[in-house]
PDB file of C-alpha atoms in Angstrom:
ATOM      1  CA  UNK A   1       2.845  -9.559 -17.357  1.00 82.00           C
ATOM      2  CA  UNK A   2       6.416  -9.767 -16.261  1.00 91.00           C
ATOM      3  CA  UNK A   3       7.966  -9.732 -13.012  1.00 93.00           C
ATOM      4  CA  UNK A   4      11.660  -8.508 -11.540  1.00 95.00           C
ATOM      5  CA  UNK A   5      13.221 -10.764  -9.729  1.00 96.00           C
ATOM      6  CA  UNK A   6      16.155 -10.740  -7.618  1.00 96.00           C
ATOM      7  CA  UNK A   7      17.607 -14.458  -7.493  1.00 95.00           C
ATOM      8  CA  UNK A   8      20.269 -16.161  -5.542  1.00 93.00           C
ATOM      9  CA  UNK A   9      22.563 -18.042  -7.690  1.00 92.00           C
ATOM     10  CA  UNK A  10      25.033 -18.543  -4.595  1.00 85.00           C
ATOM     11  CA  UNK A  11      27.055 -16.165  -4.582  1.00 79.00           C
ATOM     12  CA  UNK A  12      27.022 -12.807  -2.603  1.00 86.00           C
ATOM     13  CA  UNK A  13      24.783 -10.647  -4.516  1.00 91.00           C
ATOM     14  CA  UNK A  14      21.602 -11.614  -5.832  1.00 94.00           C
ATOM     15  CA  UNK A  15      21.143 -11.235  -9.943  1.00 96.00           C
ATOM     16  CA  UNK A  16      18.235  -9.620 -11.318  1.00 97.00           C
ATOM     17  CA  UNK A  17      16.466 -11.480 -13.722  1.00 97.00           C
ATOM     18  CA  UNK A  18      12.538  -9.771 -15.697  1.00 96.00           C
ATOM     19  CA  UNK A  19      10.549 -12.999 -16.443  1.00 94.00           C
ATOM     20  CA  UNK A  20       7.029 -13.565 -17.690  1.00 92.00           C
ATOM     21  CA  UNK A  21       6.662 -17.106 -16.159  1.00 94.00           C
ATOM     22  CA  UNK A  22       3.509 -17.573 -14.345  1.00 94.00           C
ATOM     23  CA  UNK A  23       4.740 -19.333 -11.584  1.00 95.00           C
ATOM     24  CA  UNK A  24       7.517 -17.416 -11.319  1.00 94.00           C
ATOM     25  CA  UNK A  25       7.504 -16.183  -6.991  1.00 94.00           C
ATOM     26  CA  UNK A  26       9.250 -15.732  -3.911  1.00 93.00           C
ATOM     27  CA  UNK A  27      10.941 -18.660  -2.580  1.00 92.00           C
ATOM     28  CA  UNK A  28      10.511 -20.660  -6.059  1.00 94.00           C
ATOM     29  CA  UNK A  29      13.991 -23.054  -6.858  1.00 93.00           C
ATOM     30  CA  UNK A  30      14.434 -23.269 -10.277  1.00 94.00           C
ATOM     31  CA  UNK A  31      17.102 -23.711 -13.523  1.00 94.00           C
ATOM     32  CA  UNK A  32      18.634 -20.069 -13.983  1.00 96.00           C
ATOM     33  CA  UNK A  33      21.139 -19.877 -17.102  1.00 96.00           C
ATOM     34  CA  UNK A  34      23.168 -17.016 -16.688  1.00 96.00           C
ATOM     35  CA  UNK A  35      24.863 -14.793 -19.393  1.00 96.00           C
ATOM     36  CA  UNK A  36      27.187 -16.689 -21.516  1.00 96.00           C
ATOM     37  CA  UNK A  37      25.333 -19.772 -21.359  1.00 95.00           C
ATOM     38  CA  UNK A  38      23.887 -21.507 -24.770  1.00 95.00           C
ATOM     39  CA  UNK A  39      20.613 -23.175 -25.296  1.00 95.00           C
ATOM     40  CA  UNK A  40      19.794 -26.555 -26.512  1.00 92.00           C
ATOM     41  CA  UNK A  41      18.559 -25.088 -29.238  1.00 92.00           C
ATOM     42  CA  UNK A  42      21.749 -22.838 -29.959  1.00 94.00           C
ATOM     43  CA  UNK A  43      20.571 -19.659 -28.663  1.00 94.00           C
ATOM     44  CA  UNK A  44      23.174 -17.456 -26.238  1.00 97.00           C
ATOM     45  CA  UNK A  45      21.906 -15.890 -23.143  1.00 97.00           C
ATOM     46  CA  UNK A  46      23.146 -12.577 -22.726  1.00 96.00           C
ATOM     47  CA  UNK A  47      22.271  -9.195 -20.280  1.00 97.00           C
ATOM     48  CA  UNK A  48      19.618  -7.393 -21.946  1.00 94.00           C
ATOM     49  CA  UNK A  49      16.596  -5.238 -21.030  1.00 94.00           C
ATOM     50  CA  UNK A  50      12.976  -6.106 -21.171  1.00 90.00           C
ATOM     51  CA  UNK A  51      10.426  -3.294 -21.178  1.00 90.00           C
ATOM     52  CA  UNK A  52      13.506  -1.065 -20.265  1.00 93.00           C
ATOM     53  CA  UNK A  53      14.357  -3.131 -17.336  1.00 94.00           C
ATOM     54  CA  UNK A  54      17.798  -4.726 -17.075  1.00 97.00           C
ATOM     55  CA  UNK A  55      17.677  -8.441 -16.801  1.00 97.00           C
ATOM     56  CA  UNK A  56      21.379 -10.806 -16.202  1.00 97.00           C
ATOM     57  CA  UNK A  57      19.763 -14.044 -17.358  1.00 96.00           C
ATOM     58  CA  UNK A  58      16.898 -16.528 -17.566  1.00 96.00           C
ATOM     59  CA  UNK A  59      15.131 -18.811 -15.407  1.00 96.00           C
ATOM     60  CA  UNK A  60      13.887 -21.688 -17.595  1.00 95.00           C
ATOM     61  CA  UNK A  61      11.223 -23.862 -18.485  1.00 93.00           C
ATOM     62  CA  UNK A  62      11.514 -27.667 -19.010  1.00 92.00           C
ATOM     63  CA  UNK A  63      11.023 -26.611 -23.090  1.00 91.00           C
ATOM     64  CA  UNK A  64      13.046 -24.303 -23.413  1.00 92.00           C
ATOM     65  CA  UNK A  65      16.137 -26.808 -22.121  1.00 91.00           C
ATOM     66  CA  UNK A  66      14.526 -29.468 -24.385  1.00 89.00           C
ATOM     67  CA  UNK A  67      14.014 -32.119 -21.534  1.00 89.00           C
ATOM     68  CA  UNK A  68      11.952 -35.231 -22.471  1.00 84.00           C
ATOM     69  CA  UNK A  69       8.410 -35.218 -21.677  1.00 84.00           C
ATOM     70  CA  UNK A  70       8.815 -31.313 -21.540  1.00 86.00           C
ATOM     71  CA  UNK A  71       4.844 -29.732 -20.290  1.00 84.00           C
ATOM     72  CA  UNK A  72       3.904 -27.674 -23.160  1.00 81.00           C
ATOM     73  CA  UNK A  73       2.130 -25.239 -20.656  1.00 83.00           C
ATOM     74  CA  UNK A  74       4.235 -21.888 -19.855  1.00 89.00           C
ATOM     75  CA  UNK A  75       5.837 -21.751 -16.680  1.00 93.00           C
ATOM     76  CA  UNK A  76       9.660 -22.129 -15.290  1.00 94.00           C
ATOM     77  CA  UNK A  77      10.922 -25.717 -13.905  1.00 92.00           C
ATOM     78  CA  UNK A  78       9.455 -25.721  -9.848  1.00 91.00           C
ATOM     79  CA  UNK A  79      12.589 -27.713  -8.420  1.00 89.00           C
ATOM     80  CA  UNK A  80      12.371 -29.533  -4.544  1.00 88.00           C
ATOM     81  CA  UNK A  81      12.877 -26.970  -1.562  1.00 88.00           C
ATOM     82  CA  UNK A  82      15.658 -29.006  -0.712  1.00 88.00           C
ATOM     83  CA  UNK A  83      17.925 -28.573  -3.851  1.00 87.00           C
ATOM     84  CA  UNK A  84      21.220 -26.552  -3.066  1.00 87.00           C
ATOM     85  CA  UNK A  85      21.240 -23.399  -4.554  1.00 89.00           C
ATOM     86  CA  UNK A  86      24.162 -23.094  -7.172  1.00 86.00           C
ATOM     87  CA  UNK A  87      24.504 -26.724  -7.956  1.00 85.00           C
ATOM     88  CA  UNK A  88      24.840 -27.291 -11.628  1.00 87.00           C
ATOM     89  CA  UNK A  89      21.767 -29.042 -13.301  1.00 84.00           C
ATOM     90  CA  UNK A  90      21.338 -32.560 -14.125  1.00 82.00           C
ATOM     91  CA  UNK A  91      18.483 -33.645 -15.572  1.00 81.00           C
ATOM     92  CA  UNK A  92      18.931 -36.996 -14.419  1.00 78.00           C
ATOM     93  CA  UNK A  93      19.115 -36.041 -10.984  1.00 76.00           C
ATOM     94  CA  UNK A  94      16.615 -32.814 -11.210  1.00 69.00           C
ATOM     95  CA  UNK A  95      13.935 -33.467 -13.246  1.00 76.00           C
ATOM     96  CA  UNK A  96      11.127 -35.873 -13.576  1.00 72.00           C
ATOM     97  CA  UNK A  97       8.198 -35.740 -15.962  1.00 64.00           C
TER      98      UNK A  97
END
Protein backbone atom coordinates (compact mmCIF):
# COMPACT_ATOMS: atom_id res chain seq x y z
CA UNK A 1 0.00 0.00 0.00
CA UNK A 2 1.69 3.20 -1.21
CA UNK A 3 0.58 6.83 -1.01
CA UNK A 4 1.50 9.36 -3.67
CA UNK A 5 1.96 12.56 -1.65
CA UNK A 6 2.33 16.17 -2.75
CA UNK A 7 4.49 17.58 0.05
CA UNK A 8 4.87 21.30 0.84
CA UNK A 9 8.48 21.87 1.90
CA UNK A 10 8.53 25.66 2.01
CA UNK A 11 9.20 26.17 -1.69
CA UNK A 12 6.85 27.39 -4.38
CA UNK A 13 6.08 23.96 -5.83
CA UNK A 14 5.24 20.87 -3.73
CA UNK A 15 7.50 17.82 -3.99
CA UNK A 16 6.05 14.43 -4.95
CA UNK A 17 7.03 11.67 -2.53
CA UNK A 18 5.79 8.10 -2.66
CA UNK A 19 5.45 6.68 0.85
CA UNK A 20 4.34 3.42 2.38
CA UNK A 21 3.83 4.84 5.86
CA UNK A 22 0.46 3.80 7.29
CA UNK A 23 -0.03 7.21 8.94
CA UNK A 24 0.66 9.38 5.85
CA UNK A 25 -2.35 11.65 5.35
CA UNK A 26 -3.41 15.06 4.11
CA UNK A 27 -2.42 17.84 6.50
CA UNK A 28 0.21 15.85 8.42
CA UNK A 29 3.45 17.70 9.19
CA UNK A 30 6.52 15.47 9.15
CA UNK A 31 10.25 15.38 8.50
CA UNK A 32 11.33 15.14 4.85
CA UNK A 33 14.74 14.09 3.53
CA UNK A 34 15.27 15.52 0.06
CA UNK A 35 17.59 14.17 -2.65
CA UNK A 36 21.20 14.61 -1.55
CA UNK A 37 20.44 14.11 2.15
CA UNK A 38 22.45 11.47 3.98
CA UNK A 39 20.64 9.38 6.56
CA UNK A 40 22.25 8.41 9.89
CA UNK A 41 23.08 4.90 8.63
CA UNK A 42 24.88 6.38 5.60
CA UNK A 43 22.11 5.90 3.02
CA UNK A 44 21.95 8.69 0.45
CA UNK A 45 18.52 9.93 -0.63
CA UNK A 46 18.09 10.23 -4.38
CA UNK A 47 15.18 10.71 -6.80
CA UNK A 48 13.74 7.45 -8.02
CA UNK A 49 10.61 5.48 -8.73
CA UNK A 50 8.48 3.26 -6.56
CA UNK A 51 6.24 0.93 -8.55
CA UNK A 52 6.69 3.17 -11.59
CA UNK A 53 5.80 6.44 -9.82
CA UNK A 54 8.39 9.24 -9.50
CA UNK A 55 9.46 10.09 -5.95
CA UNK A 56 11.74 12.98 -4.94
CA UNK A 57 12.59 12.35 -1.31
CA UNK A 58 11.49 10.47 1.76
CA UNK A 59 9.18 11.22 4.66
CA UNK A 60 11.05 9.99 7.74
CA UNK A 61 10.25 7.73 10.66
CA UNK A 62 11.95 8.14 14.03
CA UNK A 63 13.76 4.83 13.47
CA UNK A 64 15.14 5.98 10.08
CA UNK A 65 16.54 9.09 11.79
CA UNK A 66 18.06 6.97 14.60
CA UNK A 67 16.25 9.03 17.22
CA UNK A 68 16.53 7.94 20.85
CA UNK A 69 13.65 5.80 22.08
CA UNK A 70 12.26 5.56 18.54
CA UNK A 71 9.11 3.43 18.43
CA UNK A 72 9.61 0.16 16.58
CA UNK A 73 6.28 0.43 14.74
CA UNK A 74 5.98 1.66 11.16
CA UNK A 75 5.08 5.28 10.52
CA UNK A 76 6.48 8.71 9.82
CA UNK A 77 7.07 11.35 12.47
CA UNK A 78 3.98 13.41 13.27
CA UNK A 79 4.96 16.98 14.16
CA UNK A 80 2.67 19.45 15.93
CA UNK A 81 0.44 21.44 13.59
CA UNK A 82 2.13 24.70 14.68
CA UNK A 83 5.55 23.54 13.38
CA UNK A 84 6.65 25.93 10.58
CA UNK A 85 6.99 24.37 7.11
CA UNK A 86 10.54 24.40 5.75
CA UNK A 87 12.24 24.57 9.15
CA UNK A 88 15.31 22.35 9.64
CA UNK A 89 14.72 19.38 11.96
CA UNK A 90 16.30 19.69 15.40
CA UNK A 91 15.86 16.54 17.52
CA UNK A 92 16.22 18.51 20.77
CA UNK A 93 13.41 20.82 19.70
CA UNK A 94 11.14 18.54 17.67
CA UNK A 95 11.51 15.06 19.15
CA UNK A 96 9.95 13.76 22.32
CA UNK A 97 9.88 10.00 22.73
